[in-house]
mmCIF file of C-alpha atoms in Angstrom:
data_model
loop_
_atom_site.group_PDB
_atom_site.id
_atom_site.type_symbol
_atom_site.label_atom_id
_atom_site.label_comp_id
_atom_site.label_asym_id
_atom_site.label_seq_id
_atom_site.Cartn_x
_atom_site.Cartn_y
_atom_site.Cartn_z
ATOM 1 C CA MET A 1 -18.191 8.583 -14.906
ATOM 2 C CA HIS A 2 -18.226 9.209 -11.193
ATOM 3 C CA LYS A 3 -18.338 12.985 -10.377
ATOM 4 C CA PRO A 4 -17.097 14.802 -7.507
ATOM 5 C CA LEU A 5 -19.555 14.945 -4.740
ATOM 6 C CA MET A 6 -20.961 18.365 -3.701
ATOM 7 C CA THR A 7 -19.380 20.285 -1.017
ATOM 8 C CA ALA A 8 -22.319 20.190 1.187
ATOM 9 C CA LEU A 9 -22.712 16.167 0.807
ATOM 10 C CA THR A 10 -19.095 15.832 1.622
ATOM 11 C CA THR A 11 -19.493 17.838 4.742
ATOM 12 C CA LEU A 12 -22.477 15.724 5.851
ATOM 13 C CA LEU A 13 -20.707 12.445 5.080
ATOM 14 C CA LEU A 14 -17.713 13.623 7.008
ATOM 15 C CA ALA A 15 -19.755 14.399 9.859
ATOM 16 C CA ALA A 16 -21.422 10.875 9.858
ATOM 17 C CA CYS A 17 -17.830 9.475 10.061
ATOM 18 C CA ALA A 18 -17.246 10.719 13.529
ATOM 19 C CA THR A 19 -15.615 7.548 14.723
ATOM 20 C CA THR A 20 -12.576 8.184 12.505
ATOM 21 C CA PRO A 21 -10.062 10.530 14.173
ATOM 22 C CA HIS A 22 -9.551 12.293 10.843
ATOM 23 C CA THR A 23 -9.381 16.014 9.918
ATOM 24 C CA PRO A 24 -9.346 16.653 6.232
ATOM 25 C CA GLN A 25 -7.061 19.445 5.391
ATOM 26 C CA THR A 26 -8.144 22.411 3.260
ATOM 27 C CA THR A 27 -4.529 23.459 3.055
ATOM 28 C CA ARG A 28 -1.337 21.530 2.675
ATOM 29 C CA PRO A 29 0.831 22.176 5.560
ATOM 30 C CA ASP A 30 4.649 22.533 4.748
ATOM 31 C CA THR A 31 5.853 20.654 7.851
ATOM 32 C CA ILE A 32 4.110 18.448 10.410
ATOM 33 C CA ILE A 33 5.372 17.057 13.777
ATOM 34 C CA THR A 34 4.085 13.742 15.293
ATOM 35 C CA ILE A 35 3.713 13.533 19.008
ATOM 36 C CA PRO A 36 2.991 10.396 20.985
ATOM 37 C CA THR A 37 0.112 11.340 23.385
ATOM 38 C CA THR A 38 -2.917 10.006 25.254
ATOM 39 C CA THR A 39 -6.654 11.227 25.230
ATOM 40 C CA ALA A 40 -5.897 12.917 28.701
ATOM 41 C CA THR A 41 -4.062 15.586 26.606
ATOM 42 C CA THR A 42 -6.561 17.971 24.754
ATOM 43 C CA ASN A 43 -5.812 19.367 21.379
ATOM 44 C CA THR A 44 -5.762 22.741 22.851
ATOM 45 C CA THR A 45 -3.005 21.727 25.126
ATOM 46 C CA LEU A 46 -1.054 20.386 22.102
ATOM 47 C CA GLU A 47 -1.350 23.400 19.952
ATOM 48 C CA GLN A 48 -0.351 25.683 22.822
ATOM 49 C CA GLN A 49 2.679 23.534 23.310
ATOM 50 C CA TYR A 50 3.954 23.166 19.834
ATOM 51 C CA GLY A 51 2.060 25.810 17.873
ATOM 52 C CA GLY A 52 0.394 25.071 14.848
ATOM 53 C CA THR A 53 -2.865 23.201 14.512
ATOM 54 C CA ILE A 54 -4.044 19.601 14.893
ATOM 55 C CA ALA A 55 -4.322 17.986 11.565
ATOM 56 C CA LEU A 56 -4.807 14.226 12.759
ATOM 57 C CA ARG A 57 -5.527 12.822 16.086
ATOM 58 C CA THR A 58 -5.833 9.387 17.394
ATOM 59 C CA ASP A 59 -5.913 7.811 21.045
ATOM 60 C CA THR A 60 -2.193 7.379 20.686
ATOM 61 C CA PHE A 61 -0.529 10.145 18.726
ATOM 62 C CA ALA A 62 -1.349 13.595 17.190
ATOM 63 C CA ILE A 63 -0.006 15.255 14.093
ATOM 64 C CA ILE A 64 0.406 19.014 14.302
ATOM 65 C CA ALA A 65 0.551 20.941 11.172
ATOM 66 C CA ASN A 66 3.192 23.772 10.692
ATOM 67 C CA PRO A 67 4.420 23.589 14.186
ATOM 68 C CA THR A 68 6.327 26.727 15.511
ATOM 69 C CA ARG A 69 8.098 25.066 18.446
ATOM 70 C CA GLN A 70 10.026 21.890 18.652
ATOM 71 C CA PRO A 71 9.056 19.401 21.312
ATOM 72 C CA LEU A 72 11.057 18.636 24.438
ATOM 73 C CA THR A 73 12.820 15.298 24.479
ATOM 74 C CA ALA A 74 10.467 12.368 25.101
ATOM 75 C CA GLN A 75 10.842 9.873 27.747
ATOM 76 C CA GLY A 76 13.638 7.429 26.611
ATOM 77 C CA GLY A 77 15.389 10.098 24.799
ATOM 78 C CA LYS A 78 13.348 10.048 21.549
ATOM 79 C CA GLN A 79 13.270 13.381 19.966
ATOM 80 C CA HIS A 80 10.372 13.807 17.491
ATOM 81 C CA LYS A 81 11.276 16.598 14.894
ATOM 82 C CA ALA A 82 9.238 18.368 12.393
ATOM 83 C CA GLU A 83 9.218 16.667 9.134
ATOM 84 C CA LYS A 84 8.586 17.775 5.424
ATOM 85 C CA ASN A 85 4.939 17.166 4.531
ATOM 86 C CA LYS A 86 4.241 18.255 0.917
ATOM 87 C CA ASP A 87 5.189 15.825 -1.905
ATOM 88 C CA ALA A 88 7.448 13.893 0.720
ATOM 89 C CA VAL A 89 5.849 10.460 -0.396
ATOM 90 C CA ASN A 90 6.351 9.023 -3.843
ATOM 91 C CA ILE A 91 5.838 5.953 -5.773
ATOM 92 C CA ASP A 92 9.531 5.888 -6.373
ATOM 93 C CA PRO A 93 11.189 8.018 -3.912
ATOM 94 C CA SER A 94 14.880 7.032 -5.090
ATOM 95 C CA THR A 95 16.122 9.740 -7.277
ATOM 96 C CA LYS A 96 18.527 7.295 -8.861
ATOM 97 C CA SER A 97 15.957 4.775 -9.699
ATOM 98 C CA GLU A 98 15.073 4.203 -13.321
ATOM 99 C CA ASN A 99 11.564 4.477 -12.507
ATOM 100 C CA VAL A 100 10.990 1.111 -14.135
ATOM 101 C CA TRP A 101 7.308 0.699 -13.353
ATOM 102 C CA SER A 102 6.538 3.510 -15.734
ATOM 103 C CA ASN A 103 7.693 1.618 -18.757
ATOM 104 C CA VAL A 104 4.021 0.853 -19.837
ATOM 105 C CA ARG A 105 2.543 -1.430 -22.613
ATOM 106 C CA TYR A 106 -1.284 -0.871 -23.042
ATOM 107 C CA ASP A 107 -3.956 -3.317 -24.173
ATOM 108 C CA GLY A 108 -7.805 -3.474 -24.556
ATOM 109 C CA TRP A 109 -9.866 -5.195 -22.074
ATOM 110 C CA ASN A 110 -10.740 -7.913 -24.564
ATOM 111 C CA ASN A 111 -11.461 -10.639 -22.254
ATOM 112 C CA SER A 112 -13.248 -11.298 -18.829
ATOM 113 C CA PHE A 113 -11.374 -11.190 -15.670
ATOM 114 C CA SER A 114 -12.432 -14.618 -14.987
ATOM 115 C CA GLU A 115 -10.485 -15.901 -18.042
ATOM 116 C CA GLY A 116 -7.235 -14.412 -16.552
ATOM 117 C CA LEU A 117 -4.846 -12.216 -18.062
ATOM 118 C CA PRO A 118 -2.439 -14.002 -20.363
ATOM 119 C CA GLU A 119 0.789 -12.082 -19.724
ATOM 120 C CA ASN A 120 0.638 -13.472 -15.922
ATOM 121 C CA ALA A 121 0.223 -17.049 -16.772
ATOM 122 C CA GLN A 122 3.859 -17.876 -16.126
ATOM 123 C CA SER A 123 4.162 -15.645 -12.998
ATOM 124 C CA TRP A 124 1.032 -17.115 -11.259
ATOM 125 C CA ASP A 125 2.101 -20.633 -12.333
ATOM 126 C CA GLN A 126 5.506 -19.695 -10.759
ATOM 127 C CA ILE A 127 3.707 -18.993 -7.422
ATOM 128 C CA GLU A 128 1.354 -21.974 -7.750
ATOM 129 C CA LEU A 129 -1.687 -19.641 -7.690
ATOM 130 C CA LYS A 130 -3.978 -22.450 -8.821
ATOM 131 C CA ALA A 131 -3.636 -23.901 -5.280
ATOM 132 C CA THR A 132 -5.922 -21.202 -4.073
ATOM 133 C CA GLN A 133 -8.672 -21.907 -6.597
ATOM 134 C CA GLU A 134 -8.447 -25.618 -5.839
ATOM 135 C CA SER A 135 -8.817 -24.914 -1.976
ATOM 136 C CA ASN A 136 -11.791 -22.575 -2.667
ATOM 137 C CA HIS A 137 -9.910 -19.746 -0.523
ATOM 138 C CA ASN A 138 -10.230 -16.671 -2.555
ATOM 139 C CA GLY A 139 -10.177 -13.735 -0.016
ATOM 140 C CA SER A 140 -13.881 -13.629 0.508
ATOM 141 C CA GLY A 141 -14.791 -11.380 3.367
ATOM 142 C CA GLN A 142 -11.462 -9.403 3.414
ATOM 143 C CA ILE A 143 -11.030 -5.759 2.517
ATOM 144 C CA VAL A 144 -7.625 -4.621 1.105
ATOM 145 C CA ALA A 145 -7.027 -0.865 1.404
ATOM 146 C CA VAL A 146 -4.901 0.399 -1.662
ATOM 147 C CA ILE A 147 -3.388 3.705 -0.659
ATOM 148 C CA ASP A 148 -2.179 4.984 -3.929
ATOM 149 C CA THR A 149 -3.388 7.127 -6.915
ATOM 150 C CA GLY A 150 -7.049 6.092 -6.557
ATOM 151 C CA VAL A 151 -8.740 3.673 -9.018
ATOM 152 C CA ASP A 152 -10.606 3.950 -12.313
ATOM 153 C CA LEU A 153 -14.021 3.409 -10.275
ATOM 154 C CA ASP A 154 -15.848 2.395 -13.677
ATOM 155 C CA HIS A 155 -13.276 -0.240 -14.754
ATOM 156 C CA PRO A 156 -14.833 -3.746 -15.397
ATOM 157 C CA ILE A 157 -12.217 -5.482 -12.998
ATOM 158 C CA PHE A 158 -13.745 -3.525 -9.996
ATOM 159 C CA TYR A 159 -17.427 -4.598 -10.620
ATOM 160 C CA ASN A 160 -18.690 -5.910 -7.294
ATOM 161 C CA ASN A 161 -15.213 -5.731 -5.932
ATOM 162 C CA LEU A 162 -15.132 -2.294 -4.252
ATOM 163 C CA VAL A 163 -16.214 -1.482 -0.754
ATOM 164 C CA SER A 164 -19.273 0.725 -0.341
ATOM 165 C CA ASN A 165 -18.515 4.416 -1.371
ATOM 166 C CA GLU A 166 -18.869 5.880 1.932
ATOM 167 C CA LEU A 167 -15.550 4.094 2.737
ATOM 168 C CA TRP A 168 -13.801 5.767 -0.221
ATOM 169 C CA PHE A 169 -11.747 8.954 0.438
ATOM 170 C CA ASP A 170 -9.658 11.004 -1.846
ATOM 171 C CA TYR A 171 -6.996 13.016 0.186
ATOM 172 C CA VAL A 172 -5.652 14.852 -2.869
ATOM 173 C CA ASP A 173 -9.092 16.390 -3.839
ATOM 174 C CA ASN A 174 -10.554 16.213 -0.198
ATOM 175 C CA ASP A 175 -13.619 14.425 -1.417
ATOM 176 C CA HIS A 176 -15.232 10.904 -1.348
ATOM 177 C CA THR A 177 -14.349 10.213 -5.080
ATOM 178 C CA PRO A 178 -10.718 8.675 -5.343
ATOM 179 C CA GLU A 179 -10.829 8.551 -9.195
ATOM 180 C CA ASP A 180 -7.429 7.709 -10.778
ATOM 181 C CA GLU A 181 -7.050 10.901 -12.710
ATOM 182 C CA GLY A 182 -4.712 12.053 -15.372
ATOM 183 C CA SER A 183 -3.796 10.999 -18.947
ATOM 184 C CA ILE A 184 -1.258 8.670 -20.573
ATOM 185 C CA GLY A 185 2.210 9.951 -20.338
ATOM 186 C CA GLN A 186 1.617 11.389 -16.862
ATOM 187 C CA ALA A 187 4.060 9.491 -14.573
ATOM 188 C CA ALA A 188 1.629 7.846 -12.180
ATOM 189 C CA TYR A 189 -1.495 7.729 -14.084
ATOM 190 C CA GLY A 190 -3.228 4.425 -13.691
ATOM 191 C CA HIS A 191 -0.839 3.074 -11.000
ATOM 192 C CA GLY A 192 -3.502 2.597 -8.224
ATOM 193 C CA THR A 193 -5.911 1.089 -10.739
ATOM 194 C CA PHE A 194 -3.120 -1.471 -11.855
ATOM 195 C CA VAL A 195 -2.014 -2.184 -8.199
ATOM 196 C CA SER A 196 -5.764 -2.885 -7.185
ATOM 197 C CA GLY A 197 -5.987 -5.143 -10.180
ATOM 198 C CA VAL A 198 -3.130 -7.230 -9.176
ATOM 199 C CA VAL A 199 -4.670 -7.749 -5.711
ATOM 200 C CA LEU A 200 -8.014 -9.089 -7.169
ATOM 201 C CA GLN A 201 -6.163 -11.514 -9.477
ATOM 202 C CA ILE A 202 -4.675 -12.967 -6.517
ATOM 203 C CA ALA A 203 -7.612 -12.636 -4.119
ATOM 204 C CA PRO A 204 -10.784 -12.411 -6.497
ATOM 205 C CA ALA A 205 -13.439 -12.220 -3.921
ATOM 206 C CA ALA A 206 -11.581 -9.635 -1.760
ATOM 207 C CA LYS A 207 -13.028 -5.913 -1.756
ATOM 208 C CA ILE A 208 -10.769 -3.078 -2.471
ATOM 209 C CA MET A 209 -10.998 0.098 -0.381
ATOM 210 C CA PRO A 210 -9.496 2.855 -2.709
ATOM 211 C CA LEU A 211 -7.786 5.623 -0.856
ATOM 212 C CA ARG A 212 -6.298 8.418 -3.080
ATOM 213 C CA VAL A 213 -3.062 10.145 -1.666
ATOM 214 C CA LEU A 214 -0.927 10.530 -4.720
ATOM 215 C CA ASN A 215 -1.512 12.836 -7.665
ATOM 216 C CA SER A 216 -0.947 11.838 -11.286
ATOM 217 C CA VAL A 217 2.847 12.406 -11.216
ATOM 218 C CA GLY A 218 3.152 10.044 -8.294
ATOM 219 C CA SER A 219 3.799 12.292 -5.372
ATOM 220 C CA GLY A 220 1.824 13.013 -2.249
ATOM 221 C CA ASP A 221 1.886 14.433 1.425
ATOM 222 C CA THR A 222 3.017 12.481 4.360
ATOM 223 C CA LEU A 223 -0.075 13.703 6.339
ATOM 224 C CA ASP A 224 -2.314 12.178 3.778
ATOM 225 C CA VAL A 225 -0.638 8.776 3.749
ATOM 226 C CA ALA A 226 -0.979 8.675 7.638
ATOM 227 C CA SER A 227 -4.620 9.976 7.565
ATOM 228 C CA ALA A 228 -5.480 7.186 4.924
ATOM 229 C CA ILE A 229 -3.761 4.481 7.260
ATOM 230 C CA ILE A 230 -5.890 5.531 10.043
ATOM 231 C CA TRP A 231 -8.985 5.837 7.879
ATOM 232 C CA ALA A 232 -8.595 2.215 6.534
ATOM 233 C CA THR A 233 -7.961 0.794 9.925
ATOM 234 C CA ASP A 234 -10.994 2.505 11.396
ATOM 235 C CA LYS A 235 -13.201 1.542 8.377
ATOM 236 C CA GLY A 236 -12.522 -1.964 8.515
ATOM 237 C CA ALA A 237 -9.601 -2.872 6.328
ATOM 238 C CA ASN A 238 -7.860 -6.147 7.017
ATOM 239 C CA VAL A 239 -4.777 -5.462 4.795
ATOM 240 C CA ILE A 240 -3.191 -2.179 3.707
ATOM 241 C CA ASN A 241 -1.089 -1.939 0.520
ATOM 242 C CA LEU A 242 1.462 0.647 0.189
ATOM 243 C CA SER A 243 3.275 0.511 -3.254
ATOM 244 C CA LEU A 244 4.605 3.876 -2.260
ATOM 245 C CA GLY A 245 7.485 5.100 0.109
ATOM 246 C CA THR A 246 9.685 7.838 1.435
ATOM 247 C CA ALA A 247 13.397 8.302 1.268
ATOM 248 C CA GLN A 248 13.511 9.036 4.909
ATOM 249 C CA GLU A 249 11.797 7.563 8.021
ATOM 250 C CA SER A 250 8.528 9.554 8.791
ATOM 251 C CA ASP A 251 7.223 9.681 12.422
ATOM 252 C CA ALA A 252 3.848 10.133 11.053
ATOM 253 C CA ILE A 253 3.757 7.010 8.928
ATOM 254 C CA THR A 254 5.523 4.921 11.478
ATOM 255 C CA MET A 255 2.922 5.760 14.315
ATOM 256 C CA ALA A 256 0.111 5.288 11.728
ATOM 257 C CA VAL A 257 1.414 1.861 10.930
ATOM 258 C CA THR A 258 1.724 1.073 14.703
ATOM 259 C CA TYR A 259 -1.794 2.310 15.121
ATOM 260 C CA ALA A 260 -3.057 -0.085 12.367
ATOM 261 C CA ASN A 261 -1.053 -3.024 13.822
ATOM 262 C CA SER A 262 -2.784 -2.338 17.279
ATOM 263 C CA LYS A 263 -6.031 -3.199 15.554
ATOM 264 C CA ASN A 264 -4.601 -6.305 13.944
ATOM 265 C CA VAL A 265 -4.267 -4.707 10.449
ATOM 266 C CA LEU A 266 -1.541 -6.040 8.089
ATOM 267 C CA VAL A 267 0.482 -3.706 6.153
ATOM 268 C CA VAL A 268 2.468 -4.527 3.142
ATOM 269 C CA ALA A 269 5.036 -1.995 1.649
ATOM 270 C CA ALA A 270 7.154 -2.109 -1.476
ATOM 271 C CA ALA A 271 10.830 -2.423 -1.151
ATOM 272 C CA GLY A 272 11.668 0.172 -3.677
ATOM 273 C CA ASN A 273 13.286 0.118 -7.158
ATOM 274 C CA SER A 274 16.825 1.542 -6.556
ATOM 275 C CA ASN A 275 18.694 -1.862 -6.692
ATOM 276 C CA LYS A 276 20.472 -0.687 -3.591
ATOM 277 C CA ASP A 277 21.150 -2.483 -0.177
ATOM 278 C CA THR A 278 18.580 -0.483 1.453
ATOM 279 C CA LEU A 279 14.757 -0.331 1.341
ATOM 280 C CA ASP A 280 12.484 2.607 0.978
ATOM 281 C CA PHE A 281 10.526 3.634 4.317
ATOM 282 C CA PRO A 282 8.264 2.458 5.866
ATOM 283 C CA ALA A 283 9.350 -1.132 4.186
ATOM 284 C CA GLN A 284 12.791 -0.449 5.681
ATOM 285 C CA GLN A 285 11.264 -0.769 9.187
ATOM 286 C CA PHE A 286 9.246 -3.947 8.846
ATOM 287 C CA SER A 287 12.014 -6.411 9.728
ATOM 288 C CA ASP A 288 10.971 -8.976 12.257
ATOM 289 C CA SER A 289 7.423 -7.509 12.352
ATOM 290 C CA LYS A 290 4.640 -9.921 13.191
ATOM 291 C CA LEU A 291 1.911 -7.865 11.251
ATOM 292 C CA ASN A 292 4.093 -5.793 8.443
ATOM 293 C CA ILE A 293 6.054 -7.091 5.445
ATOM 294 C CA SER A 294 8.282 -5.620 2.839
ATOM 295 C CA VAL A 295 8.307 -6.969 -0.651
ATOM 296 C CA GLY A 296 10.932 -7.121 -3.324
ATOM 297 C CA SER A 297 10.660 -8.278 -7.049
ATOM 298 C CA VAL A 298 11.840 -11.238 -8.953
ATOM 299 C CA ASN A 299 11.636 -12.376 -12.612
ATOM 300 C CA SER A 300 9.994 -15.466 -13.971
ATOM 301 C CA SER A 301 13.216 -17.507 -13.004
ATOM 302 C CA ASP A 302 13.192 -16.424 -9.337
ATOM 303 C CA VAL A 303 16.093 -14.000 -9.971
ATOM 304 C CA LYS A 304 16.188 -10.851 -8.218
ATOM 305 C CA SER A 305 14.737 -8.211 -10.615
ATOM 306 C CA ALA A 306 17.472 -5.801 -11.772
ATOM 307 C CA PHE A 307 15.879 -2.820 -10.187
ATOM 308 C CA SER A 308 14.589 -4.326 -6.978
ATOM 309 C CA SER A 309 15.912 -2.920 -3.704
ATOM 310 C CA TYR A 310 17.304 -5.708 -1.260
ATOM 311 C CA GLY A 311 18.716 -5.990 2.189
ATOM 312 C CA MET A 312 18.718 -7.659 5.651
ATOM 313 C CA ASN A 313 15.226 -5.941 6.323
ATOM 314 C CA LEU A 314 13.557 -7.478 3.249
ATOM 315 C CA GLY A 315 10.586 -9.773 4.088
ATOM 316 C CA LEU A 316 9.692 -11.508 0.882
ATOM 317 C CA MET A 317 10.049 -11.652 -2.817
ATOM 318 C CA ALA A 318 7.145 -11.942 -5.389
ATOM 319 C CA PRO A 319 6.853 -11.536 -9.149
ATOM 320 C CA GLY A 320 7.053 -8.001 -10.322
ATOM 321 C CA GLU A 321 8.321 -7.940 -13.882
ATOM 322 C CA ASN A 322 6.083 -7.698 -16.980
ATOM 323 C CA ILE A 323 2.874 -8.115 -14.880
ATOM 324 C CA GLN A 324 -0.486 -7.232 -16.535
ATOM 325 C CA SER A 325 -3.331 -5.749 -14.774
ATOM 326 C CA ALA A 326 -6.041 -3.191 -15.056
ATOM 327 C CA PHE A 327 -5.543 0.273 -16.402
ATOM 328 C CA PRO A 328 -8.082 3.283 -16.718
ATOM 329 C CA ASP A 329 -10.559 3.552 -19.598
ATOM 330 C CA ASN A 330 -11.251 -0.349 -19.946
ATOM 331 C CA ARG A 331 -7.621 -1.108 -20.741
ATOM 332 C CA THR A 332 -4.877 -3.340 -19.304
ATOM 333 C CA ALA A 333 -1.240 -2.515 -19.036
ATOM 334 C CA ILE A 334 1.973 -4.388 -18.438
ATOM 335 C CA MET A 335 4.340 -2.840 -15.943
ATOM 336 C CA SER A 336 7.250 -3.909 -13.693
ATOM 337 C CA GLY A 337 8.420 -2.802 -10.183
ATOM 338 C CA THR A 338 8.192 -3.621 -6.605
ATOM 339 C CA SER A 339 4.879 -1.609 -6.724
ATOM 340 C CA MET A 340 3.619 -4.707 -8.703
ATOM 341 C CA SER A 341 5.057 -7.373 -6.124
ATOM 342 C CA ALA A 342 3.712 -5.825 -3.143
ATOM 343 C CA PRO A 343 0.082 -6.329 -4.189
ATOM 344 C CA VAL A 344 0.688 -10.128 -4.992
ATOM 345 C CA VAL A 345 1.494 -10.473 -1.347
ATOM 346 C CA SER A 346 -1.327 -8.286 -0.261
ATOM 347 C CA GLY A 347 -3.631 -10.418 -2.246
ATOM 348 C CA ALA A 348 -1.934 -13.656 -0.741
ATOM 349 C CA ILE A 349 -2.684 -12.346 2.634
ATOM 350 C CA ALA A 350 -6.316 -11.644 1.922
ATOM 351 C CA VAL A 351 -6.493 -15.161 0.753
ATOM 352 C CA GLY A 352 -4.845 -16.531 3.828
ATOM 353 C CA LEU A 353 -7.165 -14.429 6.082
ATOM 354 C CA SER A 354 -10.113 -16.013 4.277
ATOM 355 C CA THR A 355 -9.112 -19.221 5.812
ATOM 356 C CA LEU A 356 -10.131 -17.654 9.318
ATOM 357 C CA ASN A 357 -6.642 -17.906 10.638
ATOM 358 C CA LYS A 358 -5.379 -14.938 12.808
ATOM 359 C CA PRO A 359 -3.352 -12.191 11.015
ATOM 360 C CA GLU A 360 0.068 -13.209 12.790
ATOM 361 C CA VAL A 361 -0.584 -16.693 11.832
ATOM 362 C CA VAL A 362 -1.353 -15.812 8.230
ATOM 363 C CA LEU A 363 1.784 -13.684 7.911
ATOM 364 C CA SER A 364 3.962 -16.238 9.620
ATOM 365 C CA SER A 365 2.758 -18.994 7.272
ATOM 366 C CA LEU A 366 3.310 -16.978 4.352
ATOM 367 C CA ILE A 367 6.827 -16.312 5.325
ATOM 368 C CA ASN A 368 7.719 -19.780 6.418
ATOM 369 C CA SER A 369 6.217 -21.459 3.386
ATOM 370 C CA SER A 370 8.117 -19.283 0.792
ATOM 371 C CA THR A 371 10.454 -20.915 -1.658
ATOM 372 C CA ASN A 372 14.201 -20.277 -0.958
ATOM 373 C CA ILE A 373 15.849 -18.537 -3.772
ATOM 374 C CA ASN A 374 19.235 -17.866 -2.078
ATOM 375 C CA GLU A 375 21.030 -20.779 -3.965
ATOM 376 C CA ILE A 376 20.184 -19.594 -7.574
ATOM 377 C CA TYR A 377 23.400 -18.581 -9.106
ATOM 378 C CA GLU A 378 22.340 -15.302 -10.240
ATOM 379 C CA ASN A 379 21.241 -14.427 -6.610
ATOM 380 C CA SER A 380 24.407 -15.402 -5.080
ATOM 381 C CA SER A 381 25.643 -11.807 -4.369
ATOM 382 C CA PHE A 382 22.379 -11.134 -2.544
ATOM 383 C CA ARG A 383 22.473 -14.250 -0.295
ATOM 384 C CA GLY A 384 20.594 -13.267 2.811
ATOM 385 C CA LYS A 385 19.204 -10.090 1.565
ATOM 386 C CA LEU A 386 16.282 -11.465 -0.503
ATOM 387 C CA GLY A 387 13.902 -12.110 2.587
ATOM 388 C CA SER A 388 12.635 -15.499 3.319
ATOM 389 C CA GLY A 389 12.299 -16.233 -0.434
ATOM 390 C CA ARG A 390 9.547 -16.180 -2.973
ATOM 391 C CA ILE A 391 5.875 -16.729 -1.967
ATOM 392 C CA ASN A 392 4.444 -20.245 -2.707
ATOM 393 C CA MET A 393 0.647 -20.343 -2.625
ATOM 394 C CA ARG A 394 0.313 -24.056 -2.592
ATOM 395 C CA GLN A 395 2.647 -24.457 0.418
ATOM 396 C CA PHE A 396 0.989 -21.386 1.983
ATOM 397 C CA ILE A 397 -2.515 -22.804 1.817
ATOM 398 C CA ASP A 398 -1.236 -26.249 2.856
ATOM 399 C CA ASP A 399 0.332 -24.745 5.996
ATOM 400 C CA LEU A 400 -2.696 -22.716 7.045
ATOM 401 C CA ASN A 401 -4.948 -25.916 6.705
#
């Protein structure tokens, strides 16, 4: 198994990554404040103005840990207030959700990945995934950053499908070994491994960049998520998968996503599992975005999953019920949730990008080529709130070609 790197080696590696505007935290701030700024303003000036210490800095914004003073109202009337940091991000931020994704069935890794996982045959036929195999577009050359609980770094599904280890990071343990830690029975154990495995079933030649921000019970810090988005962007990710969210809008995550978009990085976020007419953040903010998409879940009959959130801001639907994927210790698992449907779309985007089309074109084509599911009787009460429809890989590839 991979072991945590020695502190001295970690320090050297972090020093070598000077291009990333990223400051790993040795302590977890209780609150943070995110301030739009420019490179003309120094860290010292910001700390004097707001109190606290600089925790993350880019050329467009800064995150200050434990600020002691509120900012002046920004130009245009926007007031950026301090927000909770510790454990503000969760796999399932809705307290009313049944946490459906944790209803897990486990199996051994009995067959090779190239033969496919049998539980998914119907779901992959549903989205016409075979069309990507026929077109020879498989995500080659694309990097999908999975910001989650980490991955089982030794699982067979990831053989030759992870980026080089200097591009990994674990924000929970502050090292370069984002191992999916825990044991069966802990709420989020295996979640990141599972999500990454779904991406690779859709885009088998893509590379996964594992970034750990959530612990084994599925919670993490806002600062860590924002930092991971910046890291992924600066380290070459093409797509960022967020099978997580917050119950309230976060300035830190919003500005980090904007930073990623400024570098033409696409961001995919799970809609949430509350079965309410509202999405988790940041998915709620992705309406009409050219580079971001929120994803809800359907069953094998294209009916909205009973757990899936919905709403006018929803972008796309994808299979998210009884999906089979990798699980730690050379196993597979079967899970349900929008956490599972989001990486289907992340994988689809990686496939689209491997056609050498521009990111905006890829996302637009994925949306426009989707199958309308509004007219299905069981979806009638959600009409207009299921995004553009369920993804259709055959039509998607045809459009791109």
